[in-house]
Amino acid sequence: MLSRQRLFWRGRPYDLLRSDSAFVRACRDNAVYHIKHCPGYAAICRHLGFTPDQLQTIEDIAKIPVIPTLFFKRKALFSMPQWRMAMKVTSSGTSGKYSRIGFDWGCILAEAPMVVRLGFVHHLVSPKPAHCVILGYKPHRSNHTGVTRTMFGLTHFSPPLSRTYALNMVDGSYVPDLDAVAKALKRLESSPFPTRVIGFPSYLWFGLRRMEELGLQVRLPRGSRIILAGGWKQHAAQEVDKKTLYALVEKVLGVPEGNVNELFGAVEHPVFCNTCEHHHFHIPIYGRVIIRDPDTLEPLPMGQVGLVNLISPLMTATPTLSVMTDDLGYLTPGEDCPCGKKSPYLTILGRVGMSDIQTCAAGASELLGKGEAF
């Protein structure tokens, strides 16, 4: 699908208006592909009366059938056989169930320029080598989670000199080793090269609080960065606001707030969404966000709180063209942010229980039957 490649190879990654037509075209082609190659997705579209030719303007993308991420946790839905996929990954499975998502080679070729371009825009790409401390899982052949692959990939924005992981595989299960992380941070304080701390914000918060309790302070070398990904997930009850977290980062590690980046995404929507210097998630041209009323699923205007619906024509191995997350959030006009990006930005307020959400794909499981739709 050349329309996908044209979209993801475009410049000006936050110029939504100039990319609207390309985005709609790529969504239309993506819908055609999934309807043709995935009987399950075709059944959902028929049930909802959706056809790809309904996609003519950017407003029409709200008509695309919305599949909740919970559905992918209950049923595997693919649009190509496994042997054609570049890889299969899973969500973190914090709720006890996980999504199984296939990535096609066209997706990889489209995603790579997106990641590199946005990496430059957000000053993550650097030719200077760096040590990496990953507050997450060390890759293992039994670990197929998308967040583990993402964190490993983030170590390549600069040439990695070393990698220290907080969670390592021991006798078939992951064991935390925060002492090793603390020792590594103290050792890297005297390195001539910067350090990049990559990981879950919850792990960072708990680790920094522990270091603070022990009276440990580190002054990481100039140019060190904090890159957060994965959200708070099962630690949502302990979540703190960004300002509090960033202040503790500067106090304990000596890394200023301006060197803290945060990513937002999902294994079902692997579009690289990074905060600007004012910590706002501006929407890049490779995806769109619709906020929907929790009761009616109708799109809500800018500023109103609702369920976060993520749309992107990135993937053809799995029909994730339009997915409903279990996040509550709202959109704000880009002009309200002093960073200069005109793209609206997304604010995430928290998560809700997906079992309580009625979506437009509520009858999908009954339509498709039980078991994997492969």
Short mmCIF file of C-alpha atoms in Angstrom, two decimals:
data_model
loop_
_atom_site.label_atom_id
_atom_site.label_comp_id
_atom_site.label_asym_id
_atom_site.label_seq_id
_atom_site.Cartn_x
_atom_site.Cartn_y
_atom_site.Cartn_z
CA MET A 1 0.00 0.00 0.00
CA LEU A 2 1.89 3.00 -1.30
CA SER A 3 -0.52 5.41 0.40
CA ARG A 4 0.77 4.23 3.78
CA GLN A 5 4.39 4.71 2.79
CA ARG A 6 3.66 8.19 1.40
CA LEU A 7 2.04 9.20 4.68
CA PHE A 8 4.80 7.88 6.93
CA TRP A 9 7.60 9.27 4.80
CA ARG A 10 6.18 12.80 4.83
CA GLY A 11 8.06 15.67 6.39
CA ARG A 12 6.54 18.18 8.83
CA PRO A 13 5.37 15.55 11.33
CA TYR A 14 2.95 17.91 13.13
CA ASP A 15 1.30 19.56 10.12
CA LEU A 16 -2.04 17.76 10.36
CA LEU A 17 -3.95 20.02 7.96
CA ARG A 18 -1.61 19.37 5.03
CA SER A 19 -1.61 15.65 5.70
CA ASP A 20 -5.38 15.15 6.08
CA SER A 21 -5.98 13.96 2.52
CA ALA A 22 -3.01 11.57 2.63
CA PHE A 23 -4.21 10.22 5.97
CA VAL A 24 -7.75 9.59 4.72
CA ARG A 25 -6.44 7.88 1.59
CA ALA A 26 -4.18 5.59 3.64
CA CYS A 27 -7.06 4.76 6.02
CA ARG A 28 -9.34 3.91 3.09
CA ASP A 29 -6.72 1.61 1.55
CA ASN A 30 -6.04 0.02 4.93
CA ALA A 31 -9.74 -0.70 5.49
CA VAL A 32 -10.03 -2.25 2.01
CA TYR A 33 -7.08 -4.53 2.76
CA HIS A 34 -8.39 -5.77 6.11
CA ILE A 35 -11.91 -6.36 4.82
CA LYS A 36 -10.46 -8.43 1.96
CA HIS A 37 -7.98 -10.44 4.04
CA CYS A 38 -9.58 -10.75 7.49
CA PRO A 39 -13.01 -12.42 7.58
CA GLY A 40 -13.48 -11.38 11.20
CA TYR A 41 -12.90 -7.70 10.47
CA ALA A 42 -15.12 -7.93 7.40
CA ALA A 43 -17.90 -9.35 9.58
CA ILE A 44 -17.60 -6.42 11.99
CA CYS A 45 -17.77 -3.93 9.12
CA ARG A 46 -20.82 -5.63 7.59
CA HIS A 47 -22.55 -5.70 10.97
CA LEU A 48 -22.00 -1.95 11.36
CA GLY A 49 -22.78 -1.08 7.74
CA PHE A 50 -19.33 0.34 7.09
CA THR A 51 -17.64 0.42 3.68
CA PRO A 52 -14.27 2.04 2.87
CA ASP A 53 -15.81 4.36 0.26
CA GLN A 54 -17.44 6.22 3.15
CA LEU A 55 -14.00 7.69 3.92
CA GLN A 56 -13.80 10.88 1.86
CA THR A 57 -12.87 13.60 4.37
CA ILE A 58 -10.97 13.69 7.66
CA GLU A 59 -14.27 13.90 9.54
CA ASP A 60 -15.28 10.56 8.04
CA ILE A 61 -12.60 8.63 9.96
CA ALA A 62 -15.01 8.69 12.92
CA LYS A 63 -17.11 6.18 10.91
CA ILE A 64 -14.37 3.52 10.97
CA PRO A 65 -15.43 0.60 13.21
CA VAL A 66 -13.82 1.05 16.61
CA ILE A 67 -12.41 -2.12 18.14
CA PRO A 68 -11.62 -1.98 21.87
CA THR A 69 -8.18 -3.11 22.98
CA LEU A 70 -10.03 -5.53 25.26
CA PHE A 71 -11.24 -7.38 22.16
CA PHE A 72 -7.64 -8.11 21.09
CA LYS A 73 -7.00 -9.48 24.57
CA ARG A 74 -9.79 -12.01 24.06
CA LYS A 75 -9.34 -12.97 20.43
CA ALA A 76 -6.41 -13.02 18.00
CA LEU A 77 -7.42 -11.26 14.80
CA PHE A 78 -5.01 -11.17 11.84
CA SER A 79 -5.06 -10.19 8.18
CA MET A 80 -2.15 -12.34 7.02
CA PRO A 81 -0.59 -15.69 7.95
CA GLN A 82 2.18 -15.79 10.53
CA TRP A 83 4.89 -16.68 8.03
CA ARG A 84 4.37 -13.34 6.27
CA MET A 85 4.71 -11.30 9.46
CA ALA A 86 7.91 -9.57 10.51
CA MET A 87 7.11 -10.34 14.15
CA LYS A 88 4.34 -10.88 16.69
CA VAL A 89 4.28 -9.00 19.97
CA THR A 90 1.99 -8.87 22.97
CA SER A 91 0.76 -6.19 25.32
CA SER A 92 2.05 -6.20 28.89
CA GLY A 93 -0.93 -8.19 30.15
CA THR A 94 -1.23 -6.30 33.44
CA SER A 95 -4.94 -7.18 33.56
CA GLY A 96 -4.15 -10.89 33.28
CA LYS A 97 -4.84 -10.98 29.53
CA TYR A 98 -2.74 -9.65 26.68
CA SER A 99 -3.20 -8.60 23.08
CA ARG A 100 -1.46 -10.51 20.31
CA ILE A 101 -0.50 -8.15 17.52
CA GLY A 102 1.27 -8.98 14.27
CA PHE A 103 3.64 -6.55 12.53
CA ASP A 104 4.08 -6.76 8.76
CA TRP A 105 7.26 -5.77 6.91
CA GLY A 106 5.51 -2.80 5.29
CA CYS A 107 4.70 -1.55 8.79
CA ILE A 108 8.34 -1.81 9.81
CA LEU A 109 9.47 0.09 6.70
CA ALA A 110 6.88 2.80 7.36
CA GLU A 111 7.55 3.01 11.09
CA ALA A 112 11.33 3.39 10.85
CA PRO A 113 11.37 6.83 9.15
CA MET A 114 8.63 8.03 11.51
CA VAL A 115 10.68 7.10 14.58
CA VAL A 116 13.89 8.62 13.20
CA ARG A 117 12.21 11.86 12.10
CA LEU A 118 10.45 12.36 15.43
CA GLY A 119 13.60 11.35 17.27
CA PHE A 120 15.39 14.28 15.62
CA VAL A 121 12.47 16.67 16.24
CA HIS A 122 12.50 15.85 19.96
CA HIS A 123 16.30 15.91 20.28
CA LEU A 124 16.56 12.22 21.15
CA VAL A 125 18.94 11.33 18.34
CA SER A 126 22.58 11.98 19.18
CA PRO A 127 25.87 10.78 17.68
CA LYS A 128 27.42 10.88 21.14
CA PRO A 129 27.51 7.44 22.81
CA ALA A 130 25.59 6.97 26.05
CA HIS A 131 25.19 4.46 28.83
CA CYS A 132 21.66 3.11 29.19
CA VAL A 133 19.87 2.22 32.41
CA ILE A 134 16.58 0.50 31.58
CA LEU A 135 13.89 0.42 34.25
CA GLY A 136 12.16 -2.48 32.63
CA TYR A 137 12.61 -6.04 31.42
CA LYS A 138 15.81 -7.36 29.93
CA PRO A 139 14.95 -8.97 26.56
CA HIS A 140 14.57 -12.74 26.69
CA ARG A 141 13.43 -15.27 24.12
CA SER A 142 10.31 -15.97 26.22
CA ASN A 143 9.38 -12.29 26.47
CA HIS A 144 7.31 -11.05 23.51
CA THR A 145 5.92 -7.87 25.05
CA GLY A 146 5.92 -4.77 22.89
CA VAL A 147 7.10 -2.49 25.71
CA THR A 148 10.26 -4.58 26.17
CA ARG A 149 11.09 -4.25 22.49
CA THR A 150 10.29 -0.54 22.58
CA MET A 151 12.62 0.15 25.49
CA PHE A 152 15.40 -1.83 23.83
CA GLY A 153 14.82 0.13 20.62
CA LEU A 154 15.03 3.44 22.49
CA THR A 155 18.60 2.63 23.50
CA HIS A 156 19.62 3.08 19.85
CA PHE A 157 18.83 6.79 19.59
CA SER A 158 22.48 7.21 20.54
CA PRO A 159 25.22 4.56 20.29
CA PRO A 160 24.74 2.44 23.46
CA LEU A 161 27.92 1.93 25.48
CA SER A 162 26.26 -0.31 28.08
CA ARG A 163 22.84 -1.51 29.19
CA THR A 164 21.84 -2.10 32.81
CA TYR A 165 18.38 -3.58 33.42
CA ALA A 166 16.23 -3.36 36.53
CA LEU A 167 14.47 -6.66 35.78
CA ASN A 168 16.47 -9.70 34.77
CA MET A 169 15.40 -13.25 34.00
CA VAL A 170 16.40 -15.70 36.75
CA ASP A 171 15.25 -19.34 36.68
CA GLY A 172 12.37 -18.62 34.32
CA SER A 173 10.98 -15.48 35.95
CA TYR A 174 11.92 -11.82 36.16
CA VAL A 175 13.59 -10.65 39.35
CA PRO A 176 14.11 -6.95 40.18
CA ASP A 177 17.63 -5.82 40.98
CA LEU A 178 17.33 -2.20 42.04
CA ASP A 179 20.63 -2.36 43.91
CA ALA A 180 22.41 -2.98 40.61
CA VAL A 181 20.59 0.02 39.10
CA ALA A 182 21.60 2.29 41.98
CA LYS A 183 25.21 1.13 41.76
CA ALA A 184 25.24 1.66 38.01
CA LEU A 185 23.90 5.20 38.35
CA LYS A 186 26.52 6.02 40.96
CA ARG A 187 29.29 4.55 38.79
CA LEU A 188 28.11 6.40 35.69
CA GLU A 189 28.23 9.69 37.55
CA SER A 190 31.96 9.88 36.79
CA SER A 191 31.67 8.77 33.15
CA PRO A 192 32.66 11.23 30.41
CA PHE A 193 29.57 10.06 28.50
CA PRO A 194 25.93 10.85 29.32
CA THR A 195 23.44 8.37 30.72
CA ARG A 196 19.98 7.63 29.38
CA VAL A 197 17.48 6.31 31.91
CA ILE A 198 14.68 4.55 30.03
CA GLY A 199 11.62 2.96 31.57
CA PHE A 200 8.27 3.00 33.29
CA PRO A 201 7.50 6.23 35.15
CA SER A 202 6.26 4.20 38.14
CA TYR A 203 9.58 2.34 38.41
CA LEU A 204 11.44 5.63 38.16
CA TRP A 205 9.34 7.17 40.92
CA PHE A 206 9.73 4.21 43.28
CA GLY A 207 13.46 3.95 42.59
CA LEU A 208 14.07 7.65 43.17
CA ARG A 209 12.04 7.62 46.38
CA ARG A 210 14.12 4.71 47.63
CA MET A 211 17.36 6.50 46.75
CA GLU A 212 16.06 9.61 48.51
CA GLU A 213 15.25 7.59 51.64
CA LEU A 214 18.79 6.18 51.63
CA GLY A 215 20.27 9.64 51.18
CA LEU A 216 21.71 8.74 47.76
CA GLN A 217 22.15 11.52 45.24
CA VAL A 218 23.76 11.27 41.82
CA ARG A 219 24.84 13.96 39.39
CA LEU A 220 24.67 12.33 36.00
CA PRO A 221 26.91 13.82 33.28
CA ARG A 222 25.73 16.75 31.20
CA GLY A 223 23.46 15.68 28.34
CA SER A 224 21.91 12.80 30.27
CA ARG A 225 18.22 12.19 29.54
CA ILE A 226 15.21 10.47 31.03
CA ILE A 227 12.90 8.70 28.54
CA LEU A 228 9.66 7.40 30.02
CA ALA A 229 7.38 4.85 28.36
CA GLY A 230 4.69 2.42 29.37
CA GLY A 231 2.59 4.45 31.78
CA TRP A 232 1.77 3.60 35.40
CA LYS A 233 -0.50 0.63 34.58
CA GLN A 234 -0.99 -1.51 37.72
CA HIS A 235 0.52 1.26 39.88
CA ALA A 236 -2.10 3.84 38.87
CA ALA A 237 -3.15 4.33 42.49
CA GLN A 238 0.35 5.62 43.30
CA GLU A 239 0.63 7.88 40.24
CA VAL A 240 2.00 11.36 40.87
CA ASP A 241 1.80 14.44 38.67
CA LYS A 242 4.58 15.12 36.21
CA LYS A 243 5.94 18.19 37.98
CA THR A 244 6.44 16.19 41.19
CA LEU A 245 8.20 13.39 39.34
CA TYR A 246 10.44 15.71 37.32
CA ALA A 247 11.40 17.66 40.45
CA LEU A 248 12.52 14.42 42.11
CA VAL A 249 14.49 13.49 38.97
CA GLU A 250 16.45 16.73 39.20
CA LYS A 251 16.95 16.41 42.94
CA VAL A 252 18.21 12.81 42.95
CA LEU A 253 19.85 12.47 39.51
CA GLY A 254 20.68 16.05 38.58
CA VAL A 255 18.81 15.80 35.26
CA PRO A 256 16.84 18.99 34.47
CA GLU A 257 13.16 18.89 33.55
CA GLY A 258 13.97 19.91 29.97
CA ASN A 259 15.82 16.62 29.48
CA VAL A 260 12.83 14.46 30.39
CA ASN A 261 10.84 12.93 27.53
CA GLU A 262 7.68 10.87 27.82
CA LEU A 263 6.15 8.58 25.20
CA PHE A 264 2.54 7.52 24.73
CA GLY A 265 1.24 4.67 22.64
CA ALA A 266 -0.01 1.10 22.73
CA VAL A 267 1.01 -2.17 21.17
CA GLU A 268 -2.22 -1.87 19.18
CA HIS A 269 -1.24 1.66 18.08
CA PRO A 270 2.57 1.87 17.77
CA VAL A 271 2.66 5.48 16.59
CA PHE A 272 5.60 7.37 18.12
CA CYS A 273 3.93 10.05 20.29
CA ASN A 274 6.40 12.15 22.28
CA THR A 275 5.98 15.11 24.61
CA CYS A 276 7.13 18.56 23.58
CA GLU A 277 9.29 20.72 25.84
CA HIS A 278 6.14 21.67 27.75
CA HIS A 279 5.29 17.97 28.27
CA HIS A 280 2.28 17.88 25.95
CA PHE A 281 1.49 14.94 23.67
CA HIS A 282 0.92 16.68 20.33
CA ILE A 283 -0.67 14.36 17.76
CA PRO A 284 1.69 13.57 14.84
CA ILE A 285 0.46 13.22 11.26
CA TYR A 286 0.78 9.42 11.41
CA GLY A 287 -2.29 9.05 13.63
CA ARG A 288 -5.43 10.81 14.75
CA VAL A 289 -7.22 10.87 18.10
CA ILE A 290 -10.97 11.07 18.65
CA ILE A 291 -12.41 11.56 22.13
CA ARG A 292 -15.71 9.70 22.44
CA ASP A 293 -18.60 9.93 24.84
CA PRO A 294 -18.46 6.85 27.14
CA ASP A 295 -22.22 6.31 26.85
CA THR A 296 -22.97 7.04 23.20
CA LEU A 297 -19.49 6.73 21.62
CA GLU A 298 -20.22 9.92 19.68
CA PRO A 299 -17.16 12.14 19.06
CA LEU A 300 -16.78 14.92 21.62
CA PRO A 301 -15.58 18.46 20.95
CA MET A 302 -12.18 19.77 21.93
CA GLY A 303 -11.71 20.03 25.68
CA GLN A 304 -14.35 17.50 26.77
CA VAL A 305 -13.32 14.34 28.62
CA GLY A 306 -14.07 10.93 27.16
CA LEU A 307 -12.61 7.65 25.95
CA VAL A 308 -9.49 7.87 23.82
CA ASN A 309 -9.93 6.42 20.31
CA LEU A 310 -6.64 6.00 18.39
CA ILE A 311 -6.61 5.79 14.58
CA SER A 312 -3.71 4.94 12.28
CA PRO A 313 -3.31 3.08 8.96
CA LEU A 314 0.13 1.78 10.00
CA MET A 315 -0.54 -1.96 10.27
CA THR A 316 -1.81 -4.53 7.80
CA ALA A 317 -0.97 -7.73 9.69
CA THR A 318 -3.57 -6.86 12.34
CA PRO A 319 -6.75 -4.78 11.85
CA THR A 320 -5.90 -2.02 14.33
CA LEU A 321 -7.02 0.83 12.08
CA SER A 322 -9.23 2.28 14.84
CA VAL A 323 -8.90 1.09 18.44
CA MET A 324 -10.57 2.18 21.65
CA THR A 325 -8.28 2.34 24.66
CA ASP A 326 -9.31 2.16 28.29
CA ASP A 327 -7.88 5.65 28.82
CA LEU A 328 -9.87 8.77 29.65
CA GLY A 329 -8.54 11.99 28.20
CA TYR A 330 -9.22 15.18 26.28
CA LEU A 331 -7.77 17.21 23.42
CA THR A 332 -6.54 20.81 23.54
CA PRO A 333 -5.85 23.07 20.53
CA GLY A 334 -2.17 23.15 19.65
CA GLU A 335 -2.20 26.94 19.68
CA ASP A 336 -2.63 26.78 23.47
CA CYS A 337 0.87 25.31 23.84
CA PRO A 338 3.82 27.75 23.62
CA CYS A 339 6.05 25.16 21.91
CA GLY A 340 4.82 26.30 18.46
CA LYS A 341 3.32 23.00 17.26
CA LYS A 342 -0.16 23.58 15.85
CA SER A 343 -1.27 19.98 16.25
CA PRO A 344 -3.80 19.37 19.08
CA TYR A 345 -2.37 17.71 22.13
CA LEU A 346 -3.76 14.84 24.17
CA THR A 347 -4.01 14.82 27.95
CA ILE A 348 -4.46 11.43 29.62
CA LEU A 349 -6.36 11.52 32.90
CA GLY A 350 -6.36 7.85 33.84
CA ARG A 351 -7.73 4.45 33.01
CA VAL A 352 -11.19 2.93 33.32
CA GLY A 353 -12.36 -0.67 33.49
CA MET A 354 -12.95 -1.95 29.98
CA SER A 355 -15.60 -4.37 31.25
CA ASP A 356 -17.84 -1.36 31.83
CA ILE A 357 -17.44 0.07 28.32
CA GLN A 358 -20.03 -0.59 25.62
CA THR A 359 -18.43 -0.05 22.20
CA CYS A 360 -19.65 -0.15 18.64
CA ALA A 361 -17.94 -3.54 18.33
CA ALA A 362 -19.76 -4.94 21.36
CA GLY A 363 -21.19 -7.83 19.39
CA ALA A 364 -17.98 -8.74 17.60
CA SER A 365 -17.12 -11.79 19.69
CA GLU A 366 -20.57 -13.27 19.08
CA LEU A 367 -20.26 -12.56 15.35
CA LEU A 368 -16.90 -14.25 15.07
CA GLY A 369 -17.42 -17.13 17.46
CA LYS A 370 -14.85 -18.35 19.96
CA GLY A 371 -11.18 -19.10 19.46
CA GLU A 372 -8.58 -17.47 17.26
CA ALA A 373 -9.58 -15.84 14.00
CA PHE A 374 -6.38 -16.59 12.09
#
